[in-house]
Amino acid sequence: AQSVTQPDIHITVSEGASLELRCNYSYGATPYLFWYVQSPGQGLQLLLKYFSGDTLVQGIKGFEAEFKRSQSSFNLRKPSVHWSDAAEYFCAVNDNNNDMRFGAGTRLTVKP
Amino acid sequence: EAQVTQNPRYLITVTGKKLTVTCSQNMNHEYMSWYRQDPGLGLRQIYYSMNVEVTDKGDVPEGYKVSRKEKRNFPLILESPSPNQTSLYFCASSSFGLAADTQYFGPGTRLTVL
């Protein structure tokens, strides 16, 4: 069965520093890959998604993610973090079977 | 405004008392889904629906029921709630009947079962 692993439960970065959140998936073929963000007390919002083509995907709020087939990874990056980026981030996978698998989430804290 | 709404936002109930959490979307989306979010587990899919009268189980359907009589509504029913169903619940919808499309999430319903 497909699964999603986010190895980091909690990450703290300083404002202005770069950010990388890790995501690994387990699936035989290339699934559809997503990153969602959840601000405190809010629902989830899509940051970006990968279906095919260019392995570097640009998203909203200055985020990008790179799909690496050889590593079964889809890591999220941002060159310079803002205090408003503090939130919980979820990687998700779908194999076109209409069910979604989410990782456990990574909580991001931004230090001033 | 395009949105997914859920009601109630907060609910405290007792074991065995039937409850319904409503979900409605105004985007004419075909696909709708229910998730529960628990600390350390992320979101787990309960049920999804690809269109009216078409529903299917997700990862954790036990103890839940759904119905899809109208395109815009997808209520989640707990016939006999138990404390292990205490959780944060999200409804989501997307346009093409495939989860591969962008899902739009409701604001969540925090349920406590005593």
CSV table of C-alpha atoms in Angstrom, one decimal:
chain,number,residue,atom,x,y,z
A,1,ALA,CA,0.0,0.0,0.0
A,2,GLN,CA,1.2,3.5,-0.7
A,3,SER,CA,2.5,5.5,2.2
A,4,VAL,CA,3.9,8.9,2.9
A,5,THR,CA,6.7,9.7,5.4
A,6,GLN,CA,7.6,13.1,6.7
A,7,PRO,CA,10.6,12.4,8.9
A,8,ASP,CA,10.6,15.7,10.7
A,9,ILE,CA,7.8,16.3,13.2
A,10,HIS,CA,8.9,19.8,14.1
A,11,ILE,CA,11.4,22.2,12.5
A,12,THR,CA,12.5,25.6,13.7
A,13,VAL,CA,14.2,28.1,11.4
A,14,SER,CA,15.1,31.8,11.8
A,15,GLU,CA,13.2,34.3,9.7
A,16,GLY,CA,15.1,34.9,6.5
A,17,ALA,CA,16.8,31.5,6.5
A,18,SER,CA,16.2,28.8,3.9
A,19,LEU,CA,13.8,25.9,4.5
A,20,GLU,CA,13.6,22.4,3.3
A,21,LEU,CA,10.9,20.0,4.5
A,22,ARG,CA,11.3,16.3,3.6
A,23,CYS,CA,8.8,13.9,2.2
A,24,ASN,CA,9.3,10.4,1.0
A,25,TYR,CA,6.7,8.1,-0.5
A,26,SER,CA,6.4,4.4,-1.0
A,27,TYR,CA,4.7,3.4,-4.2
A,28,GLY,CA,5.6,1.4,-7.3
A,29,ALA,CA,4.8,4.0,-9.9
A,30,THR,CA,5.0,7.7,-9.9
A,31,PRO,CA,2.0,9.0,-8.0
A,32,TYR,CA,0.5,12.4,-7.9
A,33,LEU,CA,2.3,14.4,-5.2
A,34,PHE,CA,1.1,17.4,-3.2
A,35,TRP,CA,2.1,19.8,-0.5
A,36,TYR,CA,-0.6,21.4,1.7
A,37,VAL,CA,-0.2,24.0,4.4
A,38,GLN,CA,-2.4,24.3,7.5
A,39,SER,CA,-2.3,27.6,9.4
A,40,PRO,CA,-3.5,27.4,13.0
A,41,GLY,CA,-7.2,26.9,13.3
A,42,GLN,CA,-7.6,26.7,9.5
A,43,GLY,CA,-8.3,24.1,6.9
A,44,LEU,CA,-5.6,22.9,4.4
A,45,GLN,CA,-4.5,25.0,1.5
A,46,LEU,CA,-2.7,23.6,-1.6
A,47,LEU,CA,0.8,24.9,-2.0
A,48,LEU,CA,1.8,23.0,-5.1
A,49,LYS,CA,1.4,19.7,-6.9
A,50,TYR,CA,3.3,17.4,-9.3
A,51,PHE,CA,1.7,15.2,-11.9
A,52,SER,CA,4.4,14.8,-14.6
A,53,GLY,CA,6.9,16.8,-16.6
A,54,ASP,CA,9.4,19.2,-15.1
A,55,THR,CA,10.5,17.8,-11.7
A,56,LEU,CA,10.9,21.2,-10.1
A,57,VAL,CA,7.5,22.6,-9.3
A,58,GLN,CA,6.7,26.1,-8.3
A,59,GLY,CA,3.9,26.9,-5.9
A,60,ILE,CA,2.3,29.8,-4.1
A,61,LYS,CA,3.9,31.9,-1.4
A,62,GLY,CA,7.4,31.4,-2.9
A,63,PHE,CA,7.5,27.6,-2.3
A,64,GLU,CA,8.9,25.1,-4.6
A,65,ALA,CA,9.3,21.3,-4.5
A,66,GLU,CA,11.5,18.9,-6.4
A,67,PHE,CA,10.5,15.4,-7.4
A,68,LYS,CA,13.3,12.9,-7.3
A,69,ARG,CA,12.2,9.5,-8.6
A,70,SER,CA,15.4,7.8,-7.6
A,71,GLN,CA,15.0,8.8,-4.0
A,72,SER,CA,11.1,8.6,-3.9
A,73,SER,CA,11.2,12.1,-2.5
A,74,PHE,CA,9.3,15.3,-3.0
A,75,ASN,CA,10.9,17.8,-0.7
A,76,LEU,CA,9.5,21.3,-0.2
A,77,ARG,CA,11.8,24.3,-0.2
A,78,LYS,CA,11.7,28.0,0.3
A,79,PRO,CA,14.8,30.3,0.0
A,80,SER,CA,13.8,32.8,2.7
A,81,VAL,CA,11.2,32.0,5.3
A,82,HIS,CA,8.8,34.7,6.6
A,83,TRP,CA,7.2,34.7,10.0
A,84,SER,CA,3.8,34.1,8.4
A,85,ASP,CA,5.1,30.7,7.1
A,86,ALA,CA,4.8,29.3,10.6
A,87,ALA,CA,2.2,26.5,10.1
A,88,GLU,CA,1.9,22.8,9.7
A,89,TYR,CA,2.9,21.3,6.3
A,90,PHE,CA,1.5,18.1,4.9
A,91,CYS,CA,2.8,16.0,2.0
A,92,ALA,CA,0.2,13.9,0.2
A,93,VAL,CA,0.1,11.2,-2.4
A,94,ASN,CA,-2.5,10.0,-4.7
A,95,ASP,CA,-2.1,7.1,-7.1
A,96,ASN,CA,-5.2,8.1,-9.2
A,97,ASN,CA,-7.4,5.7,-7.3
A,98,ASN,CA,-9.3,8.5,-5.7
A,99,ASP,CA,-8.0,8.0,-2.2
A,100,MET,CA,-5.4,10.3,-0.8
A,101,ARG,CA,-2.6,9.5,1.7
A,102,PHE,CA,-1.2,12.2,3.8
A,103,GLY,CA,2.0,12.3,5.8
A,104,ALA,CA,1.9,13.0,9.6
A,105,GLY,CA,2.8,16.6,9.0
A,106,THR,CA,5.8,18.8,9.9
A,107,ARG,CA,5.2,21.8,12.2
A,108,LEU,CA,7.3,24.8,11.3
A,109,THR,CA,8.2,27.4,13.9
A,110,VAL,CA,9.9,30.6,12.7
A,111,LYS,CA,12.1,32.5,15.1
A,112,PRO,CA,12.4,36.2,14.8
B,1,GLU,CA,-17.2,33.2,-2.7
B,2,ALA,CA,-16.1,29.7,-3.5
B,3,GLN,CA,-16.0,27.7,-0.3
B,4,VAL,CA,-16.6,24.5,1.6
B,5,THR,CA,-18.6,25.0,4.7
B,6,GLN,CA,-19.0,22.6,7.7
B,7,ASN,CA,-21.4,22.7,10.6
B,8,PRO,CA,-21.0,22.6,13.4
B,9,ARG,CA,-17.5,23.9,13.9
B,10,TYR,CA,-17.3,22.5,17.5
B,11,LEU,CA,-19.3,19.7,19.0
B,12,ILE,CA,-19.2,18.0,22.4
B,13,THR,CA,-21.4,14.9,22.7
B,14,VAL,CA,-21.7,11.7,24.7
B,15,THR,CA,-21.1,8.1,23.7
B,16,GLY,CA,-23.9,6.6,21.7
B,17,LYS,CA,-25.8,9.8,20.7
B,18,LYS,CA,-26.2,9.9,17.0
B,19,LEU,CA,-24.8,13.0,15.3
B,20,THR,CA,-24.4,14.5,11.8
B,21,VAL,CA,-21.7,16.9,10.6
B,22,THR,CA,-22.8,18.7,7.5
B,23,CYS,CA,-20.6,19.6,4.6
B,24,SER,CA,-21.6,21.8,1.7
B,25,GLN,CA,-19.7,23.2,-1.3
B,26,ASN,CA,-20.8,25.9,-3.8
B,27,MET,CA,-18.3,25.1,-6.6
B,28,ASN,CA,-20.3,22.4,-8.3
B,29,HIS,CA,-17.6,19.9,-7.6
B,30,GLU,CA,-18.1,16.2,-8.3
B,31,TYR,CA,-15.6,14.8,-5.8
B,32,MET,CA,-16.1,15.2,-2.0
B,33,SER,CA,-14.2,13.6,0.8
B,34,TRP,CA,-14.1,13.4,4.6
B,35,TYR,CA,-10.9,13.2,6.6
B,36,ARG,CA,-10.1,13.0,10.3
B,37,GLN,CA,-6.9,14.6,11.7
B,38,ASP,CA,-5.2,13.2,14.7
B,39,PRO,CA,-1.9,14.3,16.3
B,40,GLY,CA,1.0,12.4,14.8
B,41,LEU,CA,-1.2,10.7,12.2
B,42,GLY,CA,-1.9,13.5,9.8
B,43,LEU,CA,-5.1,13.3,7.8
B,44,ARG,CA,-6.8,9.9,7.2
B,45,GLN,CA,-9.5,9.5,4.7
B,46,ILE,CA,-12.8,8.3,6.0
B,47,TYR,CA,-15.1,8.2,2.9
B,48,TYR,CA,-15.2,9.8,-0.4
B,49,SER,CA,-17.8,10.4,-3.1
B,50,MET,CA,-17.1,10.7,-6.8
B,51,ASN,CA,-20.6,12.0,-7.6
B,52,VAL,CA,-24.2,11.8,-6.5
B,53,GLU,CA,-25.2,8.4,-5.1
B,54,VAL,CA,-21.6,7.2,-5.5
B,55,THR,CA,-19.6,6.7,-2.3
B,56,ASP,CA,-16.7,4.6,-1.3
B,57,LYS,CA,-14.6,3.8,1.8
B,58,GLY,CA,-11.3,5.4,2.6
B,59,ASP,CA,-8.8,4.2,5.1
B,60,VAL,CA,-10.8,4.5,8.3
B,61,PRO,CA,-14.5,4.1,7.6
B,62,GLU,CA,-15.5,2.1,10.6
B,63,GLY,CA,-18.1,3.8,12.7
B,64,TYR,CA,-19.0,6.4,10.1
B,65,LYS,CA,-21.7,6.7,7.4
B,66,VAL,CA,-22.1,9.1,4.5
B,67,SER,CA,-24.6,10.0,1.9
B,68,ARG,CA,-24.6,12.0,-1.3
B,69,LYS,CA,-28.1,12.8,-2.4
B,70,GLU,CA,-27.2,16.2,-3.8
B,71,LYS,CA,-24.0,17.3,-5.5
B,72,ARG,CA,-23.3,20.1,-3.1
B,73,ASN,CA,-23.8,18.2,0.2
B,74,PHE,CA,-21.9,15.4,1.8
B,75,PRO,CA,-22.9,14.8,5.4
B,76,LEU,CA,-20.9,12.6,7.8
B,77,ILE,CA,-23.0,10.5,10.2
B,78,LEU,CA,-21.9,8.9,13.4
B,79,GLU,CA,-24.7,6.5,14.4
B,80,SER,CA,-23.2,5.7,17.8
B,81,PRO,CA,-20.2,7.8,18.5
B,82,SER,CA,-17.4,6.5,20.8
B,83,PRO,CA,-14.5,8.3,22.5
B,84,ASN,CA,-12.0,7.1,19.9
B,85,GLN,CA,-13.9,9.2,17.3
B,86,THR,CA,-12.8,12.4,19.2
B,87,SER,CA,-10.9,14.2,16.4
B,88,LEU,CA,-10.7,17.1,14.1
B,89,TYR,CA,-12.8,16.4,10.9
B,90,PHE,CA,-12.3,18.0,7.5
B,91,CYS,CA,-14.5,17.9,4.4
B,92,ALA,CA,-12.9,18.6,1.1
B,93,SER,CA,-14.1,18.8,-2.5
B,94,SER,CA,-12.5,18.9,-6.0
B,95,SER,CA,-13.8,19.4,-9.5
B,96,PHE,CA,-13.1,16.4,-11.7
B,97,GLY,CA,-14.0,13.5,-9.6
B,98,LEU,CA,-10.4,12.5,-9.1
B,99,ALA,CA,-8.4,13.1,-6.0
B,100,ALA,CA,-5.5,14.1,-8.2
B,101,ASP,CA,-7.2,17.5,-8.6
B,102,THR,CA,-6.7,20.3,-6.1
B,103,GLN,CA,-8.9,19.7,-3.1
B,104,TYR,CA,-10.5,22.6,-1.3
B,105,PHE,CA,-10.9,22.1,2.4
B,106,GLY,CA,-13.5,23.2,4.9
B,107,PRO,CA,-12.5,24.9,8.1
B,108,GLY,CA,-12.9,21.8,10.2
B,109,THR,CA,-15.2,20.4,12.9
B,110,ARG,CA,-13.7,19.6,16.3
B,111,LEU,CA,-15.6,16.7,17.8
B,112,THR,CA,-15.3,15.5,21.4
B,113,VAL,CA,-17.1,12.3,22.4
B,114,LEU,CA,-17.3,11.9,26.2
